[in-house]
CSV table of C-alpha atoms in Angstrom, one decimal:
chain,number,residue,atom,x,y,z
A,1,MET,CA,72.5,-45.9,14.3
A,2,LYS,CA,69.9,-47.2,12.1
A,3,LYS,CA,67.9,-47.7,14.6
A,4,ILE,CA,68.4,-44.0,15.9
A,5,ILE,CA,67.7,-42.6,12.2
A,6,ALA,CA,64.7,-44.7,11.4
A,7,ALA,CA,63.6,-43.8,15.1
A,8,ALA,CA,63.4,-39.8,13.8
A,9,SER,CA,62.5,-39.8,10.7
A,10,LEU,CA,59.8,-41.6,12.1
A,11,LEU,CA,58.9,-38.9,14.0
A,12,ALA,CA,59.4,-36.4,11.4
A,13,PHE,CA,56.9,-38.3,10.0
A,14,LEU,CA,53.8,-38.1,12.6
A,15,GLN,CA,55.1,-34.4,13.0
A,16,PHE,CA,54.3,-33.8,9.4
A,17,SER,CA,51.3,-35.9,9.5
A,18,LEU,CA,50.0,-33.5,12.3
A,19,LEU,CA,50.4,-30.8,11.1
A,20,GLN,CA,49.2,-31.7,8.3
A,21,PHE,CA,46.2,-33.4,9.4
A,22,ALA,CA,46.1,-29.5,12.1
A,23,ASN,CA,46.1,-27.8,8.6
A,24,ALA,CA,43.6,-29.8,7.2
A,25,GLN,CA,40.1,-30.1,10.1
A,26,LEU,CA,37.5,-29.1,8.1
A,27,THR,CA,34.9,-26.9,8.8
A,28,SER,CA,32.0,-27.3,11.7
A,29,LEU,CA,30.2,-26.1,14.4
A,30,PRO,CA,32.4,-24.5,16.7
A,31,SER,CA,33.7,-26.6,20.4
A,32,GLY,CA,30.5,-26.5,22.6
A,33,GLY,CA,26.9,-26.6,20.4
A,34,ASN,CA,28.4,-22.7,20.7
A,35,LYS,CA,27.0,-20.2,18.2
A,36,LYS,CA,29.9,-17.5,15.2
A,37,ALA,CA,28.0,-14.3,15.5
A,38,SER,CA,28.5,-10.9,13.7
A,39,VAL,CA,26.7,-7.9,14.2
A,40,SER,CA,27.5,-4.2,12.7
A,41,GLU,CA,25.7,-1.3,13.1
A,42,ARG,CA,26.8,2.2,11.7
A,43,VAL,CA,26.5,4.8,13.9
A,44,GLY,CA,27.4,8.0,11.7
A,45,ILE,CA,29.3,6.8,9.6
A,46,THR,CA,31.5,4.5,11.4
A,47,ASP,CA,30.8,0.8,10.9
A,48,ILE,CA,31.2,-1.5,14.7
A,49,THR,CA,31.8,-4.8,14.5
A,50,ILE,CA,31.2,-7.3,16.7
A,51,HIS,CA,32.8,-10.8,16.5
A,52,TYR,CA,31.3,-13.6,19.3
A,53,ASP,CA,30.3,-16.7,19.9
A,54,ARG,CA,26.7,-17.5,21.6
A,55,PRO,CA,26.9,-19.9,24.5
A,56,GLY,CA,23.1,-20.6,26.0
A,57,VAL,CA,21.8,-21.1,29.1
A,58,LYS,CA,21.2,-24.5,28.6
A,59,GLY,CA,18.6,-25.2,31.6
A,60,ARG,CA,21.2,-23.7,33.4
A,61,GLU,CA,19.3,-21.0,34.7
A,62,GLY,CA,20.1,-19.4,37.7
A,63,GLN,CA,24.2,-20.7,37.4
A,64,ILE,CA,25.1,-18.0,35.2
A,65,TYR,CA,26.1,-14.9,36.7
A,66,GLY,CA,29.0,-15.6,39.7
A,67,LYS,CA,29.2,-19.4,38.7
A,68,LEU,CA,30.1,-19.4,35.9
A,69,ILE,CA,31.4,-15.9,34.8
A,70,PRO,CA,33.0,-15.8,38.5
A,71,VAL,CA,33.5,-12.2,40.0
A,72,GLY,CA,35.5,-10.5,39.0
A,73,TYR,CA,38.8,-12.1,37.6
A,74,ALA,CA,39.7,-15.6,38.8
A,75,ASP,CA,42.1,-18.6,37.5
A,76,LEU,CA,40.8,-20.6,35.0
A,77,GLY,CA,44.0,-23.2,35.1
A,78,PHE,CA,44.7,-22.9,32.0
A,79,GLY,CA,47.4,-19.6,30.0
A,80,ASN,CA,49.7,-17.6,31.5
A,81,THR,CA,46.9,-15.5,33.6
A,82,LYS,CA,45.0,-16.4,37.0
A,83,GLN,CA,43.8,-13.1,36.7
A,84,ALA,CA,41.3,-13.3,34.1
A,85,PRO,CA,38.0,-11.4,33.0
A,86,TRP,CA,35.6,-12.7,31.4
A,87,ARG,CA,35.4,-13.7,26.9
A,88,ALA,CA,31.8,-11.9,26.9
A,89,GLY,CA,30.9,-14.6,24.8
A,90,ALA,CA,32.5,-18.5,24.3
A,91,ASN,CA,35.3,-19.7,22.4
A,92,GLU,CA,37.8,-18.0,20.9
A,93,ASN,CA,37.9,-13.6,22.1
A,94,THR,CA,35.4,-11.5,21.1
A,95,THR,CA,35.9,-8.6,19.3
A,96,ILE,CA,34.6,-5.2,18.6
A,97,GLU,CA,36.1,-3.1,16.0
A,98,PHE,CA,36.0,0.7,16.1
A,99,SER,CA,35.8,2.0,11.5
A,100,ASP,CA,36.8,5.9,13.6
A,101,ASP,CA,37.6,7.2,16.9
A,102,VAL,CA,34.7,7.1,19.8
A,103,LYS,CA,33.7,7.3,22.6
A,104,ILE,CA,32.7,4.9,25.7
A,105,GLU,CA,30.4,5.8,27.9
A,106,GLY,CA,32.4,9.5,27.3
A,107,HIS,CA,36.0,7.5,28.2
A,108,ASP,CA,38.0,8.3,24.4
A,109,LEU,CA,38.9,5.3,22.7
A,110,PRO,CA,40.6,5.6,19.3
A,111,ALA,CA,40.4,3.6,15.6
A,112,GLY,CA,40.3,0.3,15.4
A,113,LYS,CA,40.2,-3.9,16.5
A,114,TYR,CA,39.9,-4.9,20.3
A,115,GLY,CA,39.9,-8.1,22.4
A,116,PHE,CA,36.2,-6.7,24.7
A,117,PHE,CA,36.7,-8.7,27.7
A,118,VAL,CA,33.6,-8.2,30.8
A,119,ALA,CA,34.7,-7.6,34.4
A,120,TYR,CA,32.0,-9.2,35.9
A,121,ASP,CA,30.7,-7.6,38.5
A,122,PRO,CA,25.9,-7.8,39.8
A,123,ASN,CA,26.7,-4.3,40.5
A,124,GLU,CA,29.2,-2.6,38.5
A,125,CYS,CA,30.5,-4.5,35.6
A,126,THR,CA,33.8,-3.3,33.8
A,127,LEU,CA,34.6,-3.0,31.1
A,128,ILE,CA,37.8,-4.2,28.9
A,129,PHE,CA,39.1,-2.9,24.9
A,130,SER,CA,42.2,-4.4,25.1
A,131,LYS,CA,44.9,-4.9,22.6
A,132,ASN,CA,45.9,-8.6,22.2
A,133,TYR,CA,42.4,-9.6,20.5
A,134,ASN,CA,43.5,-12.7,18.7
A,135,SER,CA,44.2,-15.0,21.3
A,136,TRP,CA,41.9,-17.4,22.6
A,137,GLY,CA,39.8,-16.3,25.2
A,138,SER,CA,41.1,-14.7,28.4
A,139,PHE,CA,43.7,-17.7,29.7
A,140,TYR,CA,46.4,-14.6,28.3
A,141,TYR,CA,45.0,-11.4,30.1
A,142,ASP,CA,47.3,-9.2,30.5
A,143,PRO,CA,46.7,-6.3,31.5
A,144,LYS,CA,49.3,-4.0,30.4
A,145,GLU,CA,47.4,-4.6,27.1
A,146,ASP,CA,44.7,-2.6,28.0
A,147,VAL,CA,43.8,0.2,26.2
A,148,LEU,CA,40.5,1.7,28.1
A,149,GLN,CA,38.7,0.4,31.0
A,150,VAL,CA,35.2,1.7,32.6
A,151,LYS,CA,32.9,0.6,34.4
A,152,VAL,CA,28.8,0.4,33.5
A,153,LYS,CA,26.0,-1.4,35.8
A,154,PRO,CA,24.6,-4.4,35.0
A,155,VAL,CA,20.8,-4.6,34.4
A,156,ALA,CA,18.0,-6.7,35.6
A,157,LEU,CA,15.6,-8.3,32.5
A,158,ASP,CA,12.4,-9.9,32.6
A,159,LYS,CA,12.8,-12.6,29.7
A,160,SER,CA,15.2,-15.0,29.8
A,161,VAL,CA,17.6,-15.1,26.5
A,162,GLU,CA,18.3,-18.7,25.7
A,163,TRP,CA,21.8,-17.6,23.5
A,164,LEU,CA,23.7,-14.6,24.1
A,165,LYS,CA,23.9,-11.4,22.1
A,166,TYR,CA,25.0,-8.5,21.4
A,167,GLU,CA,23.2,-5.8,19.6
A,168,PHE,CA,22.6,-2.0,19.0
A,169,ILE,CA,19.7,0.7,20.9
A,170,ASN,CA,19.1,3.3,21.1
A,171,GLU,CA,20.3,4.3,18.6
A,172,THR,CA,20.9,7.9,17.1
A,173,GLU,CA,23.4,10.2,14.4
A,174,ASN,CA,26.0,10.3,16.7
A,175,SER,CA,25.4,7.5,19.4
A,176,ALA,CA,24.2,4.0,20.3
A,177,THR,CA,24.3,1.2,22.8
A,178,ILE,CA,25.4,-1.6,22.6
A,179,ALA,CA,24.0,-4.3,24.8
A,180,LEU,CA,25.2,-7.8,25.2
A,181,GLN,CA,22.6,-9.6,27.7
A,182,TRP,CA,22.0,-13.5,28.1
A,183,GLU,CA,20.2,-15.1,30.7
A,184,LYS,CA,18.3,-12.3,33.0
A,185,LEU,CA,20.4,-10.2,32.7
A,186,MET,CA,21.8,-7.4,30.4
A,187,ILE,CA,25.3,-5.6,30.1
A,188,PRO,CA,24.4,-2.3,27.7
A,189,PHE,CA,27.3,1.2,27.4
A,190,LYS,CA,27.2,4.1,25.6
A,191,VAL,CA,29.5,4.3,22.3
A,192,GLU,CA,29.6,8.4,20.8
A,193,VAL,CA,30.9,9.3,17.6
A,194,ASP,CA,32.0,13.0,16.9
A,195,TYR,CA,29.5,12.5,13.6
A,196,ASN,CA,30.1,16.3,12.1
A,197,LYS,CA,34.1,15.7,12.4
A,198,THR,CA,33.7,12.7,10.6
A,199,GLN,CA,31.2,13.1,8.4
A,200,LEU,CA,34.0,16.1,6.7
A,201,GLU,CA,37.5,14.7,7.3
A,202,SER,CA,35.5,12.1,4.9
A,203,PHE,CA,34.1,14.5,2.7
A,204,ARG,CA,38.0,16.4,2.2
A,205,LYS,CA,39.0,12.9,1.4
A,206,GLU,CA,36.8,12.4,-1.2
A,207,LEU,CA,36.8,14.6,-3.0
A,208,ARG,CA,40.6,14.3,-3.8
A,209,SER,CA,39.4,11.0,-5.5
A,210,GLU,CA,38.3,9.7,-8.8
A,211,ARG,CA,34.5,10.8,-7.0
A,212,GLY,CA,35.4,14.5,-6.6
A,213,PHE,CA,36.1,14.2,-11.2
A,214,VAL,CA,31.8,16.2,-11.1
A,215,PHE,CA,30.4,18.5,-9.3
A,216,GLU,CA,27.5,17.1,-8.4
A,217,ALA,CA,30.5,15.4,-5.4
A,218,TRP,CA,31.0,19.3,-5.1
A,219,VAL,CA,27.8,19.7,-5.1
A,220,GLN,CA,26.2,17.3,-2.1
A,221,ALA,CA,29.1,17.9,0.4
A,222,ALA,CA,28.9,21.6,1.0
A,223,GLN,CA,25.0,21.0,0.6
A,224,TRP,CA,25.6,18.8,4.1
A,225,CYS,CA,26.7,22.2,4.7
A,226,ILE,CA,24.4,23.6,4.7
A,227,GLN,CA,21.8,21.6,5.9
A,228,LYS,CA,24.0,21.4,9.5
A,229,ASN,CA,24.8,25.1,9.6
A,230,THR,CA,28.2,24.3,10.0
A,231,ASN,CA,32.1,24.4,8.1
A,232,LEU,CA,30.8,27.5,6.0
A,233,ASP,CA,34.2,28.9,5.0
A,234,GLU,CA,34.2,25.5,3.2
A,235,ALA,CA,31.3,25.1,2.1
A,236,LEU,CA,31.7,28.3,0.0
A,237,LEU,CA,34.9,27.0,-1.6
A,238,TRP,CA,33.5,23.4,-2.2
A,239,ALA,CA,30.5,25.5,-4.1
A,240,ASP,CA,32.7,27.3,-6.6
A,241,THR,CA,34.1,25.0,-7.1
A,242,ALA,CA,30.9,22.7,-8.3
A,243,CYS,CA,30.5,27.1,-10.7
A,244,SER,CA,34.0,25.6,-11.7
A,245,VAL,CA,34.1,25.0,-15.4
A,246,ASN,CA,36.9,22.5,-14.6
A,247,PHE,CA,33.7,19.8,-13.8
A,248,GLY,CA,30.8,20.9,-15.7
A,249,GLY,CA,29.5,22.8,-13.4
A,250,ASP,CA,29.2,26.2,-14.0
A,251,HIS,CA,25.7,26.0,-15.9
A,252,SER,CA,24.4,24.1,-13.5
A,253,PHE,CA,21.5,25.5,-11.6
A,254,GLN,CA,22.1,23.2,-9.1
A,255,SER,CA,25.9,25.4,-8.6
A,256,TRP,CA,24.4,28.2,-8.1
A,257,SER,CA,22.1,27.5,-5.9
A,258,THR,CA,24.8,25.8,-3.1
A,259,LYS,CA,26.9,28.8,-3.5
A,260,ALA,CA,23.5,30.9,-3.2
A,261,GLN,CA,22.1,28.9,-0.1
A,262,VAL,CA,25.7,29.2,0.9
A,263,LEU,CA,26.6,33.3,0.7
A,264,GLU,CA,23.1,33.7,2.1
A,265,LYS,CA,23.7,31.2,5.6
A,266,LEU,CA,26.8,34.0,6.0
A,267,GLY,CA,24.4,36.1,5.8
A,268,ARG,CA,26.4,38.0,2.2
A,269,SER,CA,22.8,38.3,0.7
A,270,ASN,CA,23.5,40.9,-2.0
A,271,GLU,CA,26.2,37.8,-4.0
A,272,ALA,CA,23.6,35.8,-3.2
A,273,ALA,CA,20.9,37.2,-5.4
A,274,GLU,CA,23.9,37.7,-8.4
A,275,ALA,CA,25.5,34.1,-7.2
A,276,MET,CA,20.8,32.7,-8.2
A,277,LYS,CA,20.9,35.4,-11.0
A,278,THR,CA,23.8,33.5,-12.8
A,279,GLY,CA,22.5,30.7,-12.1
A,280,LEU,CA,18.8,30.7,-13.2
A,281,PRO,CA,18.6,30.6,-16.9
A,282,PHE,CA,20.5,27.0,-16.2
A,283,ALA,CA,17.7,25.9,-14.1
A,284,ASN,CA,14.1,23.6,-15.0
A,285,GLU,CA,11.1,24.5,-14.9
A,286,PHE,CA,9.9,22.8,-12.0
A,287,GLU,CA,13.3,24.2,-9.9
A,288,ILE,CA,12.8,28.4,-11.1
A,289,HIS,CA,9.1,27.0,-8.9
A,290,GLN,CA,10.7,25.8,-6.3
A,291,TYR,CA,12.7,29.0,-6.1
A,292,GLY,CA,10.1,32.0,-5.6
A,293,ARG,CA,8.0,29.9,-3.3
A,294,GLN,CA,11.3,29.6,-1.3
A,295,LEU,CA,11.5,33.3,-2.1
A,296,LEU,CA,8.2,33.4,-1.3
A,297,LYS,CA,8.5,31.1,1.7
A,298,GLU,CA,11.1,34.5,3.3
A,299,LYS,CA,8.2,37.3,2.8
A,300,LYS,CA,10.9,38.7,-0.8
A,301,ASN,CA,6.9,38.7,-2.8
A,302,LYS,CA,8.5,41.3,-5.2
A,303,GLU,CA,11.6,38.4,-6.1
A,304,ALA,CA,8.9,35.1,-6.0
A,305,PHE,CA,6.9,37.1,-8.7
A,306,ASP,CA,9.8,38.3,-11.0
A,307,VAL,CA,10.8,34.4,-10.8
A,308,PHE,CA,7.3,33.4,-11.0
A,309,LYS,CA,7.0,35.7,-14.4
A,310,MET,CA,10.5,34.6,-15.8
A,311,ASN,CA,9.1,30.7,-15.5
A,312,TYR,CA,5.3,30.9,-17.1
A,313,ASP,CA,7.0,33.2,-20.2
A,314,LYS,CA,9.6,30.5,-20.1
A,315,HIS,CA,7.3,27.6,-20.0
A,316,PRO,CA,3.1,29.1,-20.6
A,317,ASN,CA,0.5,26.4,-21.4
A,318,SER,CA,2.2,25.3,-17.9
A,319,PHE,CA,0.1,23.4,-15.6
A,320,THR,CA,2.8,24.0,-12.8
A,321,SER,CA,4.5,27.7,-14.6
A,322,THR,CA,0.3,29.1,-14.4
A,323,LEU,CA,-0.6,28.2,-11.3
A,324,GLY,CA,3.2,29.6,-10.0
A,325,LEU,CA,2.3,32.6,-11.0
A,326,ALA,CA,-0.7,32.6,-9.8
A,327,ARG,CA,0.9,32.2,-6.3
A,328,GLY,CA,2.8,35.3,-7.7
A,329,TYR,CA,-0.2,38.1,-9.0
A,330,SER,CA,-0.9,36.7,-4.8
A,331,ALA,CA,1.7,37.6,-3.4
A,332,LEU,CA,2.4,41.0,-4.5
A,333,GLY,CA,-2.5,41.4,-3.5
A,334,ASN,CA,-3.7,41.5,-7.0
A,335,TYR,CA,-6.3,38.6,-6.3
A,336,LYS,CA,-7.4,39.0,-9.4
A,337,LYS,CA,-5.1,38.4,-11.3
A,338,ALA,CA,-4.3,35.7,-10.0
A,339,LEU,CA,-8.0,34.1,-9.9
A,340,GLU,CA,-7.8,34.2,-13.8
A,341,LEU,CA,-4.9,32.2,-13.7
A,342,ALA,CA,-5.9,29.1,-11.1
A,343,GLN,CA,-9.0,29.1,-13.4
A,344,LYS,CA,-6.2,29.3,-16.5
A,345,ALA,CA,-4.4,25.9,-14.2
A,346,GLN,CA,-7.0,24.0,-13.2
A,347,PRO,CA,-7.9,22.2,-16.9
A,348,LEU,CA,-4.0,21.8,-16.6
A,349,ALA,CA,-3.5,19.7,-14.2
A,350,THR,CA,-3.1,16.4,-15.6
A,351,ASP,CA,-4.5,14.4,-12.0
A,352,ALA,CA,-7.8,15.0,-9.1
A,353,VAL,CA,-5.1,15.7,-5.8
A,354,ASN,CA,-4.2,19.3,-8.2
A,355,LYS,CA,-6.8,19.0,-9.3
A,356,ALA,CA,-8.7,19.6,-6.1
A,357,ASN,CA,-5.6,22.1,-4.9
A,358,VAL,CA,-6.7,24.3,-7.8
A,359,GLU,CA,-9.9,24.0,-6.7
A,360,LYS,CA,-9.1,25.1,-3.3
A,361,LEU,CA,-7.0,28.0,-4.6
A,362,ILE,CA,-10.0,29.8,-6.6
A,363,GLY,CA,-12.4,29.1,-3.1
A,364,ILE,CA,-10.0,31.3,-1.5
A,365,LEU,CA,-9.1,34.0,-4.2
A,366,LYS,CA,-13.1,34.3,-4.9
A,367,GLU,CA,-13.4,35.7,-0.8
A,368,GLY,CA,-10.3,37.9,-2.3
A,369,LYS,CA,-7.8,36.9,0.9
A,370,ASP,CA,-3.6,35.5,-0.1
A,371,ILE,CA,-2.9,31.7,-1.4
A,372,ASN,CA,0.5,32.0,0.0
A,373,ASN,CA,-0.6,32.0,3.4
């Protein structure tokens, strides 16, 4: 009986020691001399992150695809599957994570983290996105856990890539191509995001947080809609909020001019003009000048003149306001008065570039031509 108890105690001690050893492994290089790596990219505002291990070619040119990496699925001699794809890297699972819903080669894939596998074929590879992202390699691959499979054509490379890598190429605002490259082969696949949708969803979420307690945040969201010419009805609500007394934007030209721009986009020009009229008293010299230039571009010459005149009256003897009023008179065809003001503005210029520009404008006015063309 004593021998049994002693043996049981020894077994328990060994199990405890092995457990402690397993938990006490020190940091070292991955097995096989492979390299751990990760790569991230933001497409639109969607974050994409890939974690993988990088095997090297190590003199095995011509022995990688179809040999080291079998065609299709293979029995790896371990785990519970007889039909395992390539782990698309080495050692642990290759994983890919998307912060928002995406499309892979035109097919929907929900936001989340996935195990990434490849069933290699020289003509057409099958890319597999699996719910199982924490197993070791593809030894326990189960097709029932697949969320998406897509087929892509591999591309031959001119130069050999020694260490396997993932790279983002062909990037746009709404898409990027992820290229798996190793030896003389690239396996690319296109990822697309709905940038407008995710951006608007992000604005709505953030404006409900502490970030929405300043008028500038509401201006930013509305301005984005103006630039994209989308979601204008909600943009007007955001601009209204920016102009409210609650967040301090009621005395901000930025708020009122944003509201005016949304109204103009909506075809409500009279209301847009009223919004600008309300906001102009809060504008600084440069903001007023830029608004006058905007009106000139819109061929609203009389309105532009009135804005330049107001700016000149508020900021006499200033280079910006004086030259602005010269533009206002020129737009109305009064080149004589415009010339007087341009000549007055010339000595007020503080740098060589502006002095040269005014000299050019003076020459145009002397020829009896509009300096705004």
